[in-house]
mmCIF file of N, CA and C in Angstrom:
data_model
loop_
_atom_site.group_PDB
_atom_site.id
_atom_site.type_symbol
_atom_site.label_atom_id
_atom_site.label_comp_id
_atom_site.label_asym_id
_atom_site.label_seq_id
_atom_site.Cartn_x
_atom_site.Cartn_y
_atom_site.Cartn_z
ATOM 1 N N MET A 56 -19.200 -6.670 -8.118
ATOM 2 C CA MET A 56 -18.456 -6.315 -6.918
ATOM 3 C C MET A 56 -17.223 -7.212 -6.830
ATOM 4 N N LEU A 57 -16.096 -6.587 -6.534
ATOM 5 C CA LEU A 57 -14.834 -7.298 -6.343
ATOM 6 C C LEU A 57 -14.640 -7.502 -4.848
ATOM 7 N N GLU A 58 -14.473 -8.759 -4.421
ATOM 8 C CA GLU A 58 -14.282 -9.075 -3.011
ATOM 9 C C GLU A 58 -12.822 -9.464 -2.782
ATOM 10 N N VAL A 59 -12.162 -8.771 -1.844
ATOM 11 C CA VAL A 59 -10.755 -9.039 -1.520
ATOM 12 C C VAL A 59 -10.652 -9.346 -0.035
ATOM 13 N N HIS A 60 -9.950 -10.435 0.280
ATOM 14 C CA HIS A 60 -9.729 -10.841 1.668
ATOM 15 C C HIS A 60 -8.244 -10.690 1.989
ATOM 16 N N LEU A 61 -7.947 -9.916 3.024
ATOM 17 C CA LEU A 61 -6.579 -9.749 3.494
ATOM 18 C C LEU A 61 -6.516 -10.150 4.960
ATOM 19 N N GLU A 62 -5.493 -10.931 5.308
ATOM 20 C CA GLU A 62 -5.279 -11.344 6.684
ATOM 21 C C GLU A 62 -3.946 -10.774 7.148
ATOM 22 N N THR A 63 -3.952 -10.119 8.295
ATOM 23 C CA THR A 63 -2.718 -9.560 8.845
ATOM 24 C C THR A 63 -2.170 -10.518 9.888
ATOM 25 N N LYS A 64 -0.870 -10.814 9.779
ATOM 26 C CA LYS A 64 -0.230 -11.689 10.761
ATOM 27 C C LYS A 64 1.275 -11.548 10.679
ATOM 28 N N VAL A 65 1.943 -12.091 11.669
ATOM 29 C CA VAL A 65 3.401 -12.145 11.679
ATOM 30 C C VAL A 65 3.805 -13.446 11.004
ATOM 31 N N THR A 66 4.690 -13.328 10.001
ATOM 32 C CA THR A 66 5.111 -14.484 9.216
ATOM 33 C C THR A 66 6.626 -14.456 9.053
ATOM 34 N N PRO A 67 7.314 -15.546 9.378
ATOM 35 C CA PRO A 67 8.766 -15.562 9.141
ATOM 36 C C PRO A 67 9.052 -15.622 7.634
ATOM 37 N N ILE A 68 9.892 -14.710 7.170
ATOM 38 C CA ILE A 68 10.302 -14.713 5.763
ATOM 39 C C ILE A 68 11.811 -14.887 5.707
ATOM 40 N N THR A 69 12.307 -15.472 4.638
ATOM 41 C CA THR A 69 13.741 -15.665 4.461
ATOM 42 C C THR A 69 14.323 -14.463 3.735
ATOM 43 N N LEU A 70 15.315 -13.820 4.369
ATOM 44 C CA LEU A 70 15.993 -12.683 3.743
ATOM 45 C C LEU A 70 17.166 -13.153 2.890
ATOM 46 N N THR A 71 17.894 -14.116 3.410
ATOM 47 C CA THR A 71 19.014 -14.722 2.707
ATOM 48 C C THR A 71 19.286 -16.060 3.395
ATOM 49 N N SER A 72 20.177 -16.827 2.876
ATOM 50 C CA SER A 72 20.469 -18.142 3.436
ATOM 51 C C SER A 72 20.780 -18.037 4.930
ATOM 52 N N GLY A 73 19.968 -18.697 5.734
ATOM 53 C CA GLY A 73 20.200 -18.720 7.171
ATOM 54 C C GLY A 73 19.696 -17.518 7.935
ATOM 55 N N VAL A 74 19.079 -16.542 7.260
ATOM 56 C CA VAL A 74 18.583 -15.350 7.945
ATOM 57 C C VAL A 74 17.091 -15.191 7.669
ATOM 58 N N THR A 75 16.307 -15.285 8.744
ATOM 59 C CA THR A 75 14.866 -15.060 8.617
ATOM 60 C C THR A 75 14.482 -13.801 9.376
ATOM 61 N N TYR A 76 13.290 -13.311 9.080
ATOM 62 C CA TYR A 76 12.793 -12.074 9.685
ATOM 63 C C TYR A 76 11.319 -12.281 9.998
ATOM 64 N N GLU A 77 10.896 -11.874 11.177
ATOM 65 C CA GLU A 77 9.481 -11.966 11.560
ATOM 66 C C GLU A 77 8.748 -10.759 10.960
ATOM 67 N N ALA A 78 8.284 -10.914 9.739
ATOM 68 C CA ALA A 78 7.643 -9.815 9.008
ATOM 69 C C ALA A 78 6.178 -9.684 9.407
ATOM 70 N N TRP A 79 5.675 -8.464 9.302
ATOM 71 C CA TRP A 79 4.250 -8.194 9.496
ATOM 72 C C TRP A 79 3.656 -8.219 8.093
ATOM 73 N N THR A 80 2.704 -9.101 7.845
ATOM 74 C CA THR A 80 2.301 -9.375 6.470
ATOM 75 C C THR A 80 0.810 -9.214 6.211
ATOM 76 N N PHE A 81 0.496 -9.056 4.940
ATOM 77 C CA PHE A 81 -0.852 -9.227 4.417
ATOM 78 C C PHE A 81 -0.827 -10.561 3.667
ATOM 79 N N ASN A 82 -1.640 -11.519 4.087
ATOM 80 C CA ASN A 82 -1.734 -12.841 3.456
ATOM 81 C C ASN A 82 -0.380 -13.555 3.381
ATOM 82 N N ASP A 83 0.412 -13.424 4.420
ATOM 83 C CA ASP A 83 1.686 -14.141 4.564
ATOM 84 C C ASP A 83 2.782 -13.698 3.597
ATOM 85 N N THR A 84 2.608 -12.605 2.878
ATOM 86 C CA THR A 84 3.618 -12.208 1.897
ATOM 87 C C THR A 84 4.055 -10.760 2.082
ATOM 88 N N VAL A 85 5.285 -10.506 1.652
ATOM 89 C CA VAL A 85 5.846 -9.150 1.583
ATOM 90 C C VAL A 85 6.421 -9.000 0.183
ATOM 91 N N PRO A 86 5.943 -8.084 -0.616
ATOM 92 C CA PRO A 86 4.775 -7.243 -0.367
ATOM 93 C C PRO A 86 3.498 -8.067 -0.352
ATOM 94 N N GLY A 87 2.398 -7.429 0.073
ATOM 95 C CA GLY A 87 1.100 -8.100 0.088
ATOM 96 C C GLY A 87 0.640 -8.400 -1.332
ATOM 97 N N PRO A 88 -0.465 -9.128 -1.460
ATOM 98 C CA PRO A 88 -0.936 -9.515 -2.794
ATOM 99 C C PRO A 88 -1.337 -8.310 -3.646
ATOM 100 N N MET A 89 -1.191 -8.461 -4.959
ATOM 101 C CA MET A 89 -1.652 -7.434 -5.897
ATOM 102 C C MET A 89 -3.177 -7.438 -5.882
ATOM 103 N N ILE A 90 -3.753 -6.265 -5.736
ATOM 104 C CA ILE A 90 -5.201 -6.108 -5.847
ATOM 105 C C ILE A 90 -5.478 -5.534 -7.228
ATOM 106 N N ARG A 91 -6.273 -6.242 -8.023
ATOM 107 C CA ARG A 91 -6.581 -5.799 -9.400
ATOM 108 C C ARG A 91 -8.058 -5.484 -9.506
ATOM 109 N N ALA A 92 -8.352 -4.357 -10.142
ATOM 110 C CA ALA A 92 -9.737 -3.933 -10.319
ATOM 111 C C ALA A 92 -9.830 -3.083 -11.574
ATOM 112 N N ARG A 93 -11.031 -2.621 -11.853
ATOM 113 C CA ARG A 93 -11.263 -1.691 -12.962
ATOM 114 C C ARG A 93 -11.895 -0.415 -12.427
ATOM 115 N N GLU A 94 -11.597 0.681 -13.080
ATOM 116 C CA GLU A 94 -12.200 1.964 -12.754
ATOM 117 C C GLU A 94 -13.719 1.795 -12.702
ATOM 118 N N GLY A 95 -14.322 2.263 -11.631
ATOM 119 C CA GLY A 95 -15.761 2.148 -11.453
ATOM 120 C C GLY A 95 -16.193 0.928 -10.661
ATOM 121 N N ASP A 96 -15.272 -0.026 -10.448
ATOM 122 C CA ASP A 96 -15.616 -1.213 -9.656
ATOM 123 C C ASP A 96 -15.917 -0.824 -8.210
ATOM 124 N N THR A 97 -16.723 -1.654 -7.574
ATOM 125 C CA THR A 97 -16.936 -1.551 -6.137
ATOM 126 C C THR A 97 -16.084 -2.630 -5.486
ATOM 127 N N LEU A 98 -15.246 -2.217 -4.562
ATOM 128 C CA LEU A 98 -14.348 -3.123 -3.851
ATOM 129 C C LEU A 98 -14.925 -3.392 -2.465
ATOM 130 N N GLU A 99 -15.157 -4.671 -2.160
ATOM 131 C CA GLU A 99 -15.545 -5.060 -0.811
ATOM 132 C C GLU A 99 -14.311 -5.680 -0.173
ATOM 133 N N LEU A 100 -13.745 -4.994 0.795
ATOM 134 C CA LEU A 100 -12.504 -5.411 1.431
ATOM 135 C C LEU A 100 -12.794 -6.038 2.791
ATOM 136 N N HIS A 101 -12.264 -7.239 2.992
ATOM 137 C CA HIS A 101 -12.360 -7.932 4.275
ATOM 138 C C HIS A 101 -10.959 -7.949 4.871
ATOM 139 N N LEU A 102 -10.785 -7.342 6.032
ATOM 140 C CA LEU A 102 -9.482 -7.319 6.701
ATOM 141 C C LEU A 102 -9.601 -8.066 8.022
ATOM 142 N N LEU A 103 -8.902 -9.200 8.117
ATOM 143 C CA LEU A 103 -8.917 -10.042 9.311
ATOM 144 C C LEU A 103 -7.573 -9.916 10.011
ATOM 145 N N ASN A 104 -7.591 -9.549 11.291
ATOM 146 C CA ASN A 104 -6.366 -9.384 12.059
ATOM 147 C C ASN A 104 -6.121 -10.624 12.917
ATOM 148 N N THR A 105 -5.117 -11.426 12.528
ATOM 149 C CA THR A 105 -4.740 -12.603 13.319
ATOM 150 C C THR A 105 -3.323 -12.463 13.875
ATOM 151 N N ASP A 106 -2.865 -11.233 14.038
ATOM 152 C CA ASP A 106 -1.530 -10.962 14.585
ATOM 153 C C ASP A 106 -1.456 -11.474 16.023
ATOM 154 N N ILE A 107 -0.570 -12.427 16.281
ATOM 155 C CA ILE A 107 -0.456 -13.036 17.610
ATOM 156 C C ILE A 107 0.096 -12.071 18.657
ATOM 157 N N ASN A 108 0.673 -10.947 18.216
ATOM 158 C CA ASN A 108 1.224 -9.969 19.149
ATOM 159 C C ASN A 108 0.167 -9.012 19.687
ATOM 160 N N GLY A 109 -1.073 -9.139 19.209
ATOM 161 C CA GLY A 109 -2.153 -8.288 19.703
ATOM 162 C C GLY A 109 -2.167 -6.885 19.132
ATOM 163 N N MET A 110 -1.391 -6.650 18.107
ATOM 164 C CA MET A 110 -1.285 -5.320 17.510
ATOM 165 C C MET A 110 -2.486 -5.011 16.603
ATOM 166 N N PRO A 111 -3.016 -3.784 16.640
ATOM 167 C CA PRO A 111 -4.073 -3.425 15.696
ATOM 168 C C PRO A 111 -3.489 -3.206 14.304
ATOM 169 N N HIS A 112 -4.286 -3.488 13.283
ATOM 170 C CA HIS A 112 -3.885 -3.253 11.897
ATOM 171 C C HIS A 112 -5.072 -2.718 11.105
ATOM 172 N N ASN A 113 -4.752 -2.041 10.003
ATOM 173 C CA ASN A 113 -5.774 -1.557 9.080
ATOM 174 C C ASN A 113 -5.154 -1.491 7.694
ATOM 175 N N ILE A 114 -5.848 -0.832 6.773
ATOM 176 C CA ILE A 114 -5.283 -0.663 5.436
ATOM 177 C C ILE A 114 -5.640 0.716 4.903
ATOM 178 N N ASP A 115 -4.631 1.383 4.388
ATOM 179 C CA ASP A 115 -4.778 2.670 3.704
ATOM 180 C C ASP A 115 -4.568 2.382 2.226
ATOM 181 N N LEU A 116 -5.651 2.389 1.466
ATOM 182 C CA LEU A 116 -5.611 2.120 0.030
ATOM 183 C C LEU A 116 -5.510 3.446 -0.716
ATOM 184 N N HIS A 117 -4.388 3.717 -1.319
ATOM 185 C CA HIS A 117 -4.224 4.981 -2.027
ATOM 186 C C HIS A 117 -5.121 5.057 -3.261
ATOM 187 N N ALA A 118 -5.697 3.927 -3.675
ATOM 188 C CA ALA A 118 -6.646 3.902 -4.790
ATOM 189 C C ALA A 118 -8.029 4.394 -4.373
ATOM 190 N N VAL A 119 -8.246 4.528 -3.074
ATOM 191 C CA VAL A 119 -9.554 4.929 -2.547
ATOM 192 C C VAL A 119 -9.556 6.428 -2.280
ATOM 193 N N THR A 120 -10.559 7.101 -2.802
ATOM 194 C CA THR A 120 -10.715 8.541 -2.595
ATOM 195 C C THR A 120 -11.283 8.784 -1.199
ATOM 196 N N GLY A 121 -10.697 9.724 -0.490
ATOM 197 C CA GLY A 121 -11.197 10.074 0.838
ATOM 198 C C GLY A 121 -10.085 10.014 1.860
ATOM 199 N N PRO A 122 -10.352 10.555 3.049
ATOM 200 C CA PRO A 122 -9.333 10.616 4.090
ATOM 201 C C PRO A 122 -8.825 9.240 4.497
ATOM 202 N N GLY A 123 -7.523 9.071 4.444
ATOM 203 C CA GLY A 123 -6.901 7.851 4.921
ATOM 204 C C GLY A 123 -7.145 6.616 4.089
ATOM 205 N N GLY A 124 -7.753 6.753 2.925
ATOM 206 C CA GLY A 124 -7.953 5.615 2.044
ATOM 207 C C GLY A 124 -8.638 4.423 2.694
ATOM 208 N N GLY A 125 -9.531 4.681 3.637
ATOM 209 C CA GLY A 125 -10.260 3.612 4.308
ATOM 210 C C GLY A 125 -9.649 3.164 5.617
ATOM 211 N N ALA A 126 -8.546 3.785 6.030
ATOM 212 C CA ALA A 126 -7.850 3.336 7.244
ATOM 213 C C ALA A 126 -8.738 3.390 8.484
ATOM 214 N N SER A 127 -9.546 4.421 8.621
ATOM 215 C CA SER A 127 -10.352 4.557 9.840
ATOM 216 C C SER A 127 -11.454 3.503 9.941
ATOM 217 N N VAL A 128 -11.987 3.047 8.817
ATOM 218 C CA VAL A 128 -13.079 2.065 8.859
ATOM 219 C C VAL A 128 -12.584 0.626 8.822
ATOM 220 N N THR A 129 -11.282 0.422 8.603
ATOM 221 C CA THR A 129 -10.752 -0.944 8.555
ATOM 222 C C THR A 129 -9.879 -1.284 9.760
ATOM 223 N N LEU A 130 -9.794 -0.403 10.745
ATOM 224 C CA LEU A 130 -8.960 -0.672 11.921
ATOM 225 C C LEU A 130 -9.508 -1.879 12.679
ATOM 226 N N ALA A 131 -8.713 -2.950 12.732
ATOM 227 C CA ALA A 131 -9.130 -4.200 13.364
ATOM 228 C C ALA A 131 -8.178 -4.564 14.488
ATOM 229 N N MET A 132 -8.751 -4.891 15.621
ATOM 230 C CA MET A 132 -7.972 -5.383 16.752
ATOM 231 C C MET A 132 -7.741 -6.881 16.557
ATOM 232 N N GLN A 133 -6.869 -7.473 17.373
ATOM 233 C CA GLN A 133 -6.561 -8.904 17.267
ATOM 234 C C GLN A 133 -7.851 -9.725 17.297
ATOM 235 N N GLY A 134 -7.991 -10.644 16.326
ATOM 236 C CA GLY A 134 -9.156 -11.515 16.250
ATOM 237 C C GLY A 134 -10.374 -10.895 15.599
ATOM 238 N N GLU A 135 -10.275 -9.652 15.194
ATOM 239 C CA GLU A 135 -11.414 -8.934 14.621
ATOM 240 C C GLU A 135 -11.304 -8.866 13.097
ATOM 241 N N GLU A 136 -12.449 -8.901 12.419
ATOM 242 C CA GLU A 136 -12.497 -8.701 10.974
ATOM 243 C C GLU A 136 -13.336 -7.463 10.692
ATOM 244 N N LYS A 137 -12.830 -6.612 9.820
ATOM 245 C CA LYS A 137 -13.568 -5.428 9.377
ATOM 246 C C LYS A 137 -13.871 -5.602 7.893
ATOM 247 N N VAL A 138 -15.055 -5.195 7.496
ATOM 248 C CA VAL A 138 -15.478 -5.246 6.097
ATOM 249 C C VAL A 138 -15.892 -3.837 5.701
ATOM 250 N N ALA A 139 -15.343 -3.364 4.592
ATOM 251 C CA ALA A 139 -15.674 -2.027 4.101
ATOM 252 C C ALA A 139 -15.836 -2.084 2.581
ATOM 253 N N THR A 140 -16.654 -1.189 2.063
ATOM 254 C CA THR A 140 -16.933 -1.137 0.631
ATOM 255 C C THR A 140 -16.502 0.221 0.089
ATOM 256 N N PHE A 141 -15.789 0.181 -1.059
ATOM 257 C CA PHE A 141 -15.265 1.402 -1.673
ATOM 258 C C PHE A 141 -15.561 1.397 -3.167
ATOM 259 N N LYS A 142 -15.837 2.563 -3.723
ATOM 260 C CA LYS A 142 -15.987 2.733 -5.172
ATOM 261 C C LYS A 142 -14.644 3.236 -5.691
ATOM 262 N N LEU A 143 -14.081 2.538 -6.678
ATOM 263 C CA LEU A 143 -12.773 2.905 -7.236
ATOM 264 C C LEU A 143 -12.995 3.852 -8.405
ATOM 265 N N LEU A 144 -12.650 5.108 -8.217
ATOM 266 C CA LEU A 144 -13.004 6.170 -9.154
ATOM 267 C C LEU A 144 -11.929 6.529 -10.171
ATOM 268 N N HIS A 145 -10.672 6.169 -9.889
ATOM 269 C CA HIS A 145 -9.571 6.621 -10.739
ATOM 270 C C HIS A 145 -8.658 5.463 -11.126
ATOM 271 N N PRO A 146 -8.290 5.362 -12.407
ATOM 272 C CA PRO A 146 -7.348 4.321 -12.819
ATOM 273 C C PRO A 146 -5.924 4.682 -12.404
ATOM 274 N N GLY A 147 -5.103 3.660 -12.228
ATOM 275 C CA GLY A 147 -3.699 3.893 -11.901
ATOM 276 C C GLY A 147 -3.128 2.737 -11.104
ATOM 277 N N LEU A 148 -1.857 2.846 -10.798
ATOM 278 C CA LEU A 148 -1.156 1.881 -9.961
ATOM 279 C C LEU A 148 -0.916 2.564 -8.620
ATOM 280 N N PHE A 149 -1.408 1.967 -7.550
ATOM 281 C CA PHE A 149 -1.418 2.616 -6.244
ATOM 282 C C PHE A 149 -0.792 1.713 -5.175
ATOM 283 N N VAL A 150 -0.184 2.354 -4.199
ATOM 284 C CA VAL A 150 0.338 1.668 -3.019
ATOM 285 C C VAL A 150 -0.801 1.482 -2.023
ATOM 286 N N TYR A 151 -0.734 0.411 -1.259
ATOM 287 C CA TYR A 151 -1.549 0.294 -0.047
ATOM 288 C C TYR A 151 -0.607 -0.099 1.086
ATOM 289 N N HIS A 152 -0.998 0.216 2.308
ATOM 290 C CA HIS A 152 -0.160 -0.106 3.466
ATOM 291 C C HIS A 152 -0.985 -0.049 4.732
ATOM 292 N N CYS A 153 -0.448 -0.611 5.791
ATOM 293 C CA CYS A 153 -1.076 -0.500 7.104
ATOM 294 C C CYS A 153 -0.799 0.900 7.630
ATOM 295 N N ALA A 154 -1.825 1.514 8.194
ATOM 296 C CA ALA A 154 -1.680 2.874 8.714
ATOM 297 C C ALA A 154 -2.058 2.944 10.196
ATOM 298 N N ALA A 155 -1.927 1.823 10.898
ATOM 299 C CA ALA A 155 -2.258 1.798 12.324
ATOM 300 C C ALA A 155 -1.033 2.164 13.152
ATOM 301 N N GLY A 156 -1.294 2.731 14.316
ATOM 302 C CA GLY A 156 -0.213 3.031 15.261
ATOM 303 C C GLY A 156 0.894 3.839 14.629
ATOM 304 N N SER A 157 2.090 3.390 14.792
ATOM 305 C CA SER A 157 3.230 4.047 14.159
ATOM 306 C C SER A 157 3.322 3.544 12.713
ATOM 307 N N VAL A 158 2.826 4.326 11.783
ATOM 308 C CA VAL A 158 2.769 3.922 10.370
ATOM 309 C C VAL A 158 4.137 3.472 9.860
ATOM 310 N N PRO A 159 5.225 4.214 10.104
ATOM 311 C CA PRO A 159 6.528 3.757 9.596
ATOM 312 C C PRO A 159 6.927 2.364 10.100
ATOM 313 N N ASP A 160 6.560 2.023 11.342
ATOM 314 C CA ASP A 160 6.887 0.691 11.862
ATOM 315 C C ASP A 160 6.161 -0.400 11.070
ATOM 316 N N HIS A 161 4.902 -0.172 10.776
ATOM 317 C CA HIS A 161 4.117 -1.171 10.048
ATOM 318 C C HIS A 161 4.647 -1.338 8.618
ATOM 319 N N ILE A 162 4.978 -0.244 7.974
ATOM 320 C CA ILE A 162 5.513 -0.317 6.612
ATOM 321 C C ILE A 162 6.908 -0.950 6.625
ATOM 322 N N ALA A 163 7.767 -0.521 7.552
ATOM 323 C CA ALA A 163 9.136 -1.044 7.609
ATOM 324 C C ALA A 163 9.172 -2.541 7.882
ATOM 325 N N ASN A 164 8.145 -3.063 8.538
ATOM 326 C CA ASN A 164 8.107 -4.491 8.857
ATOM 327 C C ASN A 164 7.387 -5.327 7.803
ATOM 328 N N GLY A 165 6.934 -4.689 6.709
ATOM 329 C CA GLY A 165 6.423 -5.455 5.574
ATOM 330 C C GLY A 165 4.982 -5.259 5.180
ATOM 331 N N MET A 166 4.256 -4.372 5.830
ATOM 332 C CA MET A 166 2.820 -4.247 5.553
ATOM 333 C C MET A 166 2.536 -3.221 4.451
ATOM 334 N N TYR A 167 2.755 -3.641 3.215
ATOM 335 C CA TYR A 167 2.501 -2.793 2.057
ATOM 336 C C TYR A 167 2.271 -3.671 0.833
ATOM 337 N N GLY A 168 1.722 -3.064 -0.206
ATOM 338 C CA GLY A 168 1.486 -3.781 -1.456
ATOM 339 C C GLY A 168 1.017 -2.815 -2.527
ATOM 340 N N LEU A 169 0.601 -3.362 -3.669
ATOM 341 C CA LEU A 169 0.144 -2.553 -4.797
ATOM 342 C C LEU A 169 -1.278 -2.928 -5.200
ATOM 343 N N SER A 170 -1.995 -1.935 -5.697
ATOM 344 C CA SER A 170 -3.293 -2.195 -6.311
ATOM 345 C C SER A 170 -3.299 -1.535 -7.682
ATOM 346 N N LEU A 171 -3.785 -2.273 -8.654
ATOM 347 C CA LEU A 171 -3.894 -1.780 -10.022
ATOM 348 C C LEU A 171 -5.371 -1.578 -10.336
ATOM 349 N N VAL A 172 -5.727 -0.348 -10.645
ATOM 350 C CA VAL A 172 -7.082 -0.038 -11.093
ATOM 351 C C VAL A 172 -6.967 0.275 -12.580
ATOM 352 N N GLU A 173 -7.407 -0.682 -13.389
ATOM 353 C CA GLU A 173 -7.329 -0.505 -14.844
ATOM 354 C C GLU A 173 -8.382 0.493 -15.309
ATOM 355 N N PRO A 174 -8.144 1.152 -16.463
ATOM 356 C CA PRO A 174 -9.183 2.012 -17.030
ATOM 357 C C PRO A 174 -10.437 1.180 -17.317
ATOM 358 N N LYS A 175 -11.574 1.839 -17.467
ATOM 359 C CA LYS A 175 -12.850 1.138 -17.685
ATOM 360 C C LYS A 175 -12.779 0.106 -18.806
ATOM 361 N N LYS A 176 -12.071 0.418 -19.879
ATOM 362 C CA LYS A 176 -11.980 -0.500 -21.016
ATOM 363 C C LYS A 176 -10.861 -1.521 -20.851
ATOM 364 N N GLY A 177 -10.160 -1.481 -19.745
ATOM 365 C CA GLY A 177 -9.089 -2.426 -19.485
ATOM 366 C C GLY A 177 -7.781 -2.028 -20.129
ATOM 367 N N LEU A 178 -6.798 -2.887 -19.987
ATOM 368 C CA LEU A 178 -5.479 -2.698 -20.579
ATOM 369 C C LEU A 178 -5.283 -3.735 -21.677
ATOM 370 N N ARG A 179 -4.378 -3.440 -22.586
ATOM 371 C CA ARG A 179 -4.063 -4.425 -23.626
ATOM 372 C C ARG A 179 -3.464 -5.668 -22.987
ATOM 373 N N PRO A 180 -3.718 -6.832 -23.570
ATOM 374 C CA PRO A 180 -3.125 -8.060 -23.023
ATOM 375 C C PRO A 180 -1.593 -7.988 -23.050
ATOM 376 N N ALA A 181 -0.986 -8.603 -22.057
ATOM 377 C CA ALA A 181 0.478 -8.643 -21.955
ATOM 378 C C ALA A 181 0.931 -10.095 -21.889
ATOM 379 N N ASP A 182 2.121 -10.362 -22.419
ATOM 380 C CA ASP A 182 2.677 -11.711 -22.346
ATOM 381 C C ASP A 182 3.054 -12.084 -20.915
ATOM 382 N N HIS A 183 3.608 -11.115 -20.190
ATOM 383 C CA HIS A 183 4.042 -11.347 -18.812
ATOM 384 C C HIS A 183 3.758 -10.091 -18.000
ATOM 385 N N GLU A 184 3.497 -10.293 -16.731
ATOM 386 C CA GLU A 184 3.367 -9.171 -15.811
ATOM 387 C C GLU A 184 4.310 -9.408 -14.639
ATOM 388 N N PHE A 185 4.866 -8.337 -14.119
ATOM 389 C CA PHE A 185 5.756 -8.415 -12.971
ATOM 390 C C PHE A 185 5.275 -7.437 -11.915
ATOM 391 N N TYR A 186 5.385 -7.846 -10.678
ATOM 392 C CA TYR A 186 4.992 -7.035 -9.535
ATOM 393 C C TYR A 186 6.269 -6.775 -8.756
ATOM 394 N N VAL A 187 6.782 -5.551 -8.823
ATOM 395 C CA VAL A 187 8.067 -5.225 -8.208
ATOM 396 C C VAL A 187 7.894 -4.032 -7.268
ATOM 397 N N MET A 188 8.344 -4.194 -6.045
ATOM 398 C CA MET A 188 8.381 -3.095 -5.074
ATOM 399 C C MET A 188 9.717 -3.175 -4.349
ATOM 400 N N GLN A 189 10.292 -2.033 -4.076
ATOM 401 C CA GLN A 189 11.543 -2.007 -3.324
ATOM 402 C C GLN A 189 11.244 -1.972 -1.834
ATOM 403 N N SER A 190 12.055 -2.686 -1.077
ATOM 404 C CA SER A 190 11.954 -2.611 0.377
ATOM 405 C C SER A 190 13.310 -2.942 0.990
ATOM 406 N N GLU A 191 13.438 -2.655 2.251
ATOM 407 C CA GLU A 191 14.663 -2.949 2.984
ATOM 408 C C GLU A 191 14.296 -3.494 4.337
ATOM 409 N N PHE A 192 15.044 -4.477 4.815
ATOM 410 C CA PHE A 192 14.852 -5.000 6.162
ATOM 411 C C PHE A 192 16.174 -4.893 6.894
ATOM 412 N N TYR A 193 16.104 -4.457 8.129
ATOM 413 C CA TYR A 193 17.294 -4.289 8.958
ATOM 414 C C TYR A 193 17.210 -5.264 10.110
ATOM 415 N N THR A 194 18.270 -6.042 10.297
ATOM 416 C CA THR A 194 18.284 -7.045 11.343
ATOM 417 C C THR A 194 19.707 -7.156 11.907
ATOM 418 N N THR A 195 19.799 -7.635 13.111
ATOM 419 C CA THR A 195 21.111 -7.861 13.723
ATOM 420 C C THR A 195 21.532 -9.320 13.578
ATOM 421 N N ALA A 196 20.727 -10.126 12.898
ATOM 422 C CA ALA A 196 21.054 -11.545 12.724
ATOM 423 C C ALA A 196 22.344 -11.678 11.915
ATOM 424 N N PRO A 197 23.205 -12.594 12.311
ATOM 425 C CA PRO A 197 24.447 -12.803 11.547
ATOM 426 C C PRO A 197 24.156 -13.394 10.176
ATOM 427 N N VAL A 198 24.902 -12.946 9.189
ATOM 428 C CA VAL A 198 24.763 -13.447 7.826
ATOM 429 C C VAL A 198 25.840 -14.495 7.610
ATOM 430 N N ALA A 199 25.406 -15.680 7.183
ATOM 431 C CA ALA A 199 26.355 -16.772 6.929
ATOM 432 C C ALA A 199 27.177 -16.468 5.684
ATOM 433 N N GLY A 200 28.421 -16.862 5.725
ATOM 434 C CA GLY A 200 29.128 -16.842 4.532
ATOM 435 C C GLY A 200 30.243 -16.063 4.173
#
């Protein structure tokens, strides 16, 4: 069993010199951490909501088969932890994101990441791996320079 712990919270991130943004994060990062597994693995997901704004959060794992990718069973209110177990049936590279409330607001503020489900026999070894996702942040903060 693969155990993954994700904590949702507001975290200031630096966009550029002198400009920060109060991002909504998984484990203090945008994008959230890479989740790595193998086809056939059982994923035990722990989602802890420590958002000081009192906002509910959850996770929609596109690697999970079924409605909402687990969003309905992982919906956590402030101070609450939800634990859910999923069987990963298909290999691939998948997006995950918060699907609570206004989904576009949660994604636009930073609540997304990637999960890699390797084939049962794994992938060939690589010299380097890179985790790249495109995103945009819009702010009215003045840019120095």
